PDB file of C-alpha atoms in Angstrom:
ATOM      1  CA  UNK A1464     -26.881  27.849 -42.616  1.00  0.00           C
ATOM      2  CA  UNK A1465     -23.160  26.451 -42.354  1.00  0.00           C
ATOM      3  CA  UNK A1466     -22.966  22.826 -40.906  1.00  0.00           C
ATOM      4  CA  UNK A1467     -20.900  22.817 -37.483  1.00  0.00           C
ATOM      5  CA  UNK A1468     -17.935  20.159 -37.700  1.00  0.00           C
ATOM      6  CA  UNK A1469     -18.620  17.696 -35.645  1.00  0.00           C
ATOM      7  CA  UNK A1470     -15.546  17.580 -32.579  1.00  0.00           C
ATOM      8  CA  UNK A1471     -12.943  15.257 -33.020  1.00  0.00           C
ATOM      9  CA  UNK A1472     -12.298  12.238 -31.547  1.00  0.00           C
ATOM     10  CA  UNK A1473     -10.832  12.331 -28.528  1.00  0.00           C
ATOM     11  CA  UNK A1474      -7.490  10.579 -28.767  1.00  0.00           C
ATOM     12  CA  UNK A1475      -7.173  10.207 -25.429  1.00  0.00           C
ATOM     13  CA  UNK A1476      -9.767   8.029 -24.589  1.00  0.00           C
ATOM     14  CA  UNK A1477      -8.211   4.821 -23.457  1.00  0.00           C
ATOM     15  CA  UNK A1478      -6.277   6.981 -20.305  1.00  0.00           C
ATOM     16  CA  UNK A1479     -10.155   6.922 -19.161  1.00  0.00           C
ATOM     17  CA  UNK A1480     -10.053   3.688 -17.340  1.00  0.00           C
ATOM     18  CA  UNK A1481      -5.728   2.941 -17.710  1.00  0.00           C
ATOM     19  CA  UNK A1482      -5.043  -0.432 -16.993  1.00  0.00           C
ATOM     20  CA  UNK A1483      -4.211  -1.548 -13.348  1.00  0.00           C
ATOM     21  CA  UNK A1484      -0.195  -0.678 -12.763  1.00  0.00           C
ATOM     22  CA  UNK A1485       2.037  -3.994 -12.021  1.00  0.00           C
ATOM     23  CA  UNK A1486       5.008  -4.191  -9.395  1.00  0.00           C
ATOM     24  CA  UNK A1487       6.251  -4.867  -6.299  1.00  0.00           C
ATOM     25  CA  UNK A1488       5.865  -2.355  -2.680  1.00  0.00           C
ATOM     26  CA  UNK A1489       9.078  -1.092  -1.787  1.00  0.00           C
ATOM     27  CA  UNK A1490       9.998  -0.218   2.211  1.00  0.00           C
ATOM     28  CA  UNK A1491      12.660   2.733   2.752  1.00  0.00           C
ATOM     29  CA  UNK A1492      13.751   2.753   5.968  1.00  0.00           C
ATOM     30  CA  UNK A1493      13.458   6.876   6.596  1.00  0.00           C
ATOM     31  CA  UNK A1494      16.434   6.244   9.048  1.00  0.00           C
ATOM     32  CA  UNK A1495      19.131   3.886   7.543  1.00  0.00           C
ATOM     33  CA  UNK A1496      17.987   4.811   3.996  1.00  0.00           C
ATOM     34  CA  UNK A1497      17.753   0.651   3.344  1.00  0.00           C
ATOM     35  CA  UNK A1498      15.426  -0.670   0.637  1.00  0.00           C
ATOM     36  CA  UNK A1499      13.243  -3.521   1.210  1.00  0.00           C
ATOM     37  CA  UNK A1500      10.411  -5.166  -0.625  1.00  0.00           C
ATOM     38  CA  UNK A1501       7.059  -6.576   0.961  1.00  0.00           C
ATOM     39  CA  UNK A1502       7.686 -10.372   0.457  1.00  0.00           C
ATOM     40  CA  UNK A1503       5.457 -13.047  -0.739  1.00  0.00           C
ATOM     41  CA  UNK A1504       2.801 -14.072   2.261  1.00  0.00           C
ATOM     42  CA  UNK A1505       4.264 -17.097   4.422  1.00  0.00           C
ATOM     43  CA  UNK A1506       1.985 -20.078   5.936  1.00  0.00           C
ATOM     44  CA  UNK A1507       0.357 -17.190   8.991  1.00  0.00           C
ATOM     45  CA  UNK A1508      -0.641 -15.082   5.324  1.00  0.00           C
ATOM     46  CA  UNK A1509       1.516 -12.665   6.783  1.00  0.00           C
ATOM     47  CA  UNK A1510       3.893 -10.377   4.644  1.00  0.00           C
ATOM     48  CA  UNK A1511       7.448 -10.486   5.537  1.00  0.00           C
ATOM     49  CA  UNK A1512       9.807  -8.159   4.338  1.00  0.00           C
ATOM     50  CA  UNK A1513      12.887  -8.981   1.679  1.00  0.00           C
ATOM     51  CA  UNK A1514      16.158  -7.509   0.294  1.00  0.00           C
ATOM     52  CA  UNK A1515      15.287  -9.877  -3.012  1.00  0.00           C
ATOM     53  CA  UNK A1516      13.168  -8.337  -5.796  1.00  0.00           C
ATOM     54  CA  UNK A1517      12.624 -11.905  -7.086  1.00  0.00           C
ATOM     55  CA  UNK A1518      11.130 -12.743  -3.833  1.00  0.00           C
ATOM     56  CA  UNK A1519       8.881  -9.872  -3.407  1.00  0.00           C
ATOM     57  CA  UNK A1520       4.985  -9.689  -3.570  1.00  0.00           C
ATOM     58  CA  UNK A1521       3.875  -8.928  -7.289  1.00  0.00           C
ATOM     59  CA  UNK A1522       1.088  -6.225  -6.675  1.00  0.00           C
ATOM     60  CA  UNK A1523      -1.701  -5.127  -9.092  1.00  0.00           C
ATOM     61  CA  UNK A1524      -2.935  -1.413  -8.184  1.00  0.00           C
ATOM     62  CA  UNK A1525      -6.296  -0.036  -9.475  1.00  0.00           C
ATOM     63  CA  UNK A1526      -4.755   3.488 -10.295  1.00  0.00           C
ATOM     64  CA  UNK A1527      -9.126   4.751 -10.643  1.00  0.00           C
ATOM     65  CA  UNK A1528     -10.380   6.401  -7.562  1.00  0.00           C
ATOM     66  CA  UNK A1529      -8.904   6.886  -4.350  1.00  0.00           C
ATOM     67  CA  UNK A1530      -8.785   5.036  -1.274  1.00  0.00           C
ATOM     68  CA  UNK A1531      -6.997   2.614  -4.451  1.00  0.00           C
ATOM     69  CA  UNK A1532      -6.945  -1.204  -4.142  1.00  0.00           C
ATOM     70  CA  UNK A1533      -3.929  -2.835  -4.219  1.00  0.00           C
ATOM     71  CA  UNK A1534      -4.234  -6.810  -5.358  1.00  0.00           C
ATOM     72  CA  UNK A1535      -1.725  -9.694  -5.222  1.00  0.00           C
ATOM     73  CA  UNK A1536      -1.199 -10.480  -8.612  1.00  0.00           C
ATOM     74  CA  UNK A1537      -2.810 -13.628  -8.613  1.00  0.00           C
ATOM     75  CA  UNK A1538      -6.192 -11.643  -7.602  1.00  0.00           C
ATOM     76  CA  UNK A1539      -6.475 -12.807  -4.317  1.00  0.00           C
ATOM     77  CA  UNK A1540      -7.303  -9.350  -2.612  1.00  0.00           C
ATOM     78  CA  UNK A1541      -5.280  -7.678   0.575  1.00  0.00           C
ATOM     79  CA  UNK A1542      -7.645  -7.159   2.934  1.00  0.00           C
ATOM     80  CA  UNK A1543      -7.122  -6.059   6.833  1.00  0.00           C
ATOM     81  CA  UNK A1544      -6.509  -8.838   9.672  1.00  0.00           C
ATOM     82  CA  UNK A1545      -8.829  -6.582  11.690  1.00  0.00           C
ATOM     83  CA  UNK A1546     -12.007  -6.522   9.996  1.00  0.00           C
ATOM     84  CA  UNK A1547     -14.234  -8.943  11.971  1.00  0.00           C
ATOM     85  CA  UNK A1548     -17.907  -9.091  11.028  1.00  0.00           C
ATOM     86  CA  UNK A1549     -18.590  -9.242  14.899  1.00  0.00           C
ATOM     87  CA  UNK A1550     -17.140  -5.343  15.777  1.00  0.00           C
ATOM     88  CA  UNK A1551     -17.208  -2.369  14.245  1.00  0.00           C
ATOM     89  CA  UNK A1552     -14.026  -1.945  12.231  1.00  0.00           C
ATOM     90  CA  UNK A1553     -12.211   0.400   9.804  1.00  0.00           C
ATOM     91  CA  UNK A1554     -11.074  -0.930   6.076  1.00  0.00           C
ATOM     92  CA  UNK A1555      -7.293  -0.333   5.508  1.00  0.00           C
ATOM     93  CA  UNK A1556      -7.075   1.256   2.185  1.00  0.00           C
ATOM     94  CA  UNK A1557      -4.234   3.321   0.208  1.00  0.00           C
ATOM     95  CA  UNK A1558      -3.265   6.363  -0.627  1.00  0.00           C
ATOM     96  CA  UNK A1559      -0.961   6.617  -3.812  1.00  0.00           C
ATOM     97  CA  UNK A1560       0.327   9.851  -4.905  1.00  0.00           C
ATOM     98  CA  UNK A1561       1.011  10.449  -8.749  1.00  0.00           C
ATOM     99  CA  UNK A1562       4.690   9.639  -7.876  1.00  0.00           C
ATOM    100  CA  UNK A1563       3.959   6.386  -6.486  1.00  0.00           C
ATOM    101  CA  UNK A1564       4.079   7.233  -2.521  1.00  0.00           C
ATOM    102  CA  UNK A1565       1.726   4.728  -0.444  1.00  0.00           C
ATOM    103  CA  UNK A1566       0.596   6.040   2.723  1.00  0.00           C
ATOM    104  CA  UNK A1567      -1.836   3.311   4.126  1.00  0.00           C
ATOM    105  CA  UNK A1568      -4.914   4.841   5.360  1.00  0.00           C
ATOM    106  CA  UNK A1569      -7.897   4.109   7.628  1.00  0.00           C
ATOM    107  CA  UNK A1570     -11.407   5.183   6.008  1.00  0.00           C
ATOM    108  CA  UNK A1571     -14.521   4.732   8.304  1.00  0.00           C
ATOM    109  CA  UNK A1572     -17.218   6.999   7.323  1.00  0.00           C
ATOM    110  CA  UNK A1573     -15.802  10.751   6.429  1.00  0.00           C
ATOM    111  CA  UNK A1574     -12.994  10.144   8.080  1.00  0.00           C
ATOM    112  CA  UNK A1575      -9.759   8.933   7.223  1.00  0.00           C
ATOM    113  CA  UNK A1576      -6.697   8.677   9.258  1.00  0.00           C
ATOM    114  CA  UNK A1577      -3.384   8.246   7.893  1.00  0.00           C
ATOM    115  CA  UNK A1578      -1.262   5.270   9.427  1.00  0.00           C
ATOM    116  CA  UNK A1579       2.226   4.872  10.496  1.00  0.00           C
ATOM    117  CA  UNK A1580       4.729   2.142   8.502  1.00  0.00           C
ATOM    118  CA  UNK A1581       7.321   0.826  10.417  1.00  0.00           C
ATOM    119  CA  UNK A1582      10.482  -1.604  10.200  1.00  0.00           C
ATOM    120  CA  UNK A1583      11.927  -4.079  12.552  1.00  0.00           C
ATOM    121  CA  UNK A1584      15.210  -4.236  10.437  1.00  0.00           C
ATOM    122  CA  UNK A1585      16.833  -7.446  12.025  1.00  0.00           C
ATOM    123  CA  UNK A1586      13.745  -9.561  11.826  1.00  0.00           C
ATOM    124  CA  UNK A1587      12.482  -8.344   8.154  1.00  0.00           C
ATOM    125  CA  UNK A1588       8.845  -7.358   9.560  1.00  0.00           C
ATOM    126  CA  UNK A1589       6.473  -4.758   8.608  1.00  0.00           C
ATOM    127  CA  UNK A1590       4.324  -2.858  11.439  1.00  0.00           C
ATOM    128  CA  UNK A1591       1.525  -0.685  10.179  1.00  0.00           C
ATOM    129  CA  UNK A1592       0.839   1.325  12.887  1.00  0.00           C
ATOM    130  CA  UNK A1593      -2.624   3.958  13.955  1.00  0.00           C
ATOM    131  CA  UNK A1594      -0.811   5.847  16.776  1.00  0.00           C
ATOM    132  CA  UNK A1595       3.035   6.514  15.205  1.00  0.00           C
ATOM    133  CA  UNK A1596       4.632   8.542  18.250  1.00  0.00           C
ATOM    134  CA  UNK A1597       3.335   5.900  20.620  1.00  0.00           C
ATOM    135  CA  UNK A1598       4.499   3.052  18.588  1.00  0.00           C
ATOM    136  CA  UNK A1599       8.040   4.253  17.759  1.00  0.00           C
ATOM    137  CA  UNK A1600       8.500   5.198  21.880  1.00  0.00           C
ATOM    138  CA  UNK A1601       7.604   1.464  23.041  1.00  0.00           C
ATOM    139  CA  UNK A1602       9.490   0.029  20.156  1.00  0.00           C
ATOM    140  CA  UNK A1603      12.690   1.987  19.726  1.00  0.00           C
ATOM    141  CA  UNK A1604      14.135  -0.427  17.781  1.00  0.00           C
ATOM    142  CA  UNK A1605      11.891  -0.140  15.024  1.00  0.00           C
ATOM    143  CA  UNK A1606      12.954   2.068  12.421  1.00  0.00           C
ATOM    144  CA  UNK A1607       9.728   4.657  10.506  1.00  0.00           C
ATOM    145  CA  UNK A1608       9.524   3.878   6.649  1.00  0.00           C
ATOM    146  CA  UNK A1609       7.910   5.013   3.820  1.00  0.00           C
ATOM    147  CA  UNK A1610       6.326   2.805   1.357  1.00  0.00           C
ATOM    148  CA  UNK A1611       6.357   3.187  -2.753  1.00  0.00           C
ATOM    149  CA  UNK A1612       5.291   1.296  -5.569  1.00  0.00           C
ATOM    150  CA  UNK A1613       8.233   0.117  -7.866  1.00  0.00           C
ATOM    151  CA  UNK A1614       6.899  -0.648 -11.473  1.00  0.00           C
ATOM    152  CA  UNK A1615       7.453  -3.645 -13.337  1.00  0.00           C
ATOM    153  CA  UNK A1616       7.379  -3.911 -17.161  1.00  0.00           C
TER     154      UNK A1616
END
């Protein structure tokens, strides 16, 4: 009887669990084509929006499953203003394509529903949005956007 070699190592085996990715979320304005950043929270702990890299949000992402968690970078944890232990609610969550597209996402159950992003270009604010055609009629002056991860080394 000839011994079978035993299989080699597999030399891939630290892309099993890859370390979380480390950057900033980027806002494109799908209308004017402008590039914004999600700024650092102000005293409400809400995110503003920012022309200045140096002044945007640093973002962990946990690239293993999918919905993916997204974390400041000082580990304190994005969570949604509307979960209330009171009500019923759906967790925000994220979608990130291999190309780093976000497209934030309600999960509740089996169902998942993706939500709008929007732009209020003069006064630098995000709106994430779960109906986008009724949103963008009552607030025309809100620009749609799309929203990527930028990598940082």
């Amino acid at each position: 009887m000839v011994p079978t070699p035993a299989a080699a190592p597999n030399s891939s085996s630290n892309s099993a669990n890859p370390p979380p990715r480390r950057g900033v979320l980027k806002v494109i304005s799908t209308q004017s084509g402008k590039i914004f950043y999600l700024g650092k929270p102000g005293g409400e702990g809400k995110c503003n929006l920012t022309a200045d890299i140096a002044k945007a949000l640093l973002v962990l992402v946990d690239v293993q499953g999918n919905p993916h968690i997204i974390e400041e970078a000082n580990s304190i944890t994005m969570k949604s203003s509307y979960c209330r232990e009171s009500s019923p609610f759906r967790i925000t969550a994220w979608d990130i394509s291999a190309g780093g597209d976000i497209i934030p996402t309600w999960f509740q159950d089996n169902h998942k529903t993706s939500l709008g992003v929007f732009i209020d270009e003069q006064a630098l604010e995000i709106t994430i949005a779960a109906d986008s055609n009724t949103y963008a009629g009552t607030w025309e002056e809100e620009s749609q956007g799309r929203i990527s991860l930028q990598p940082l080394n």
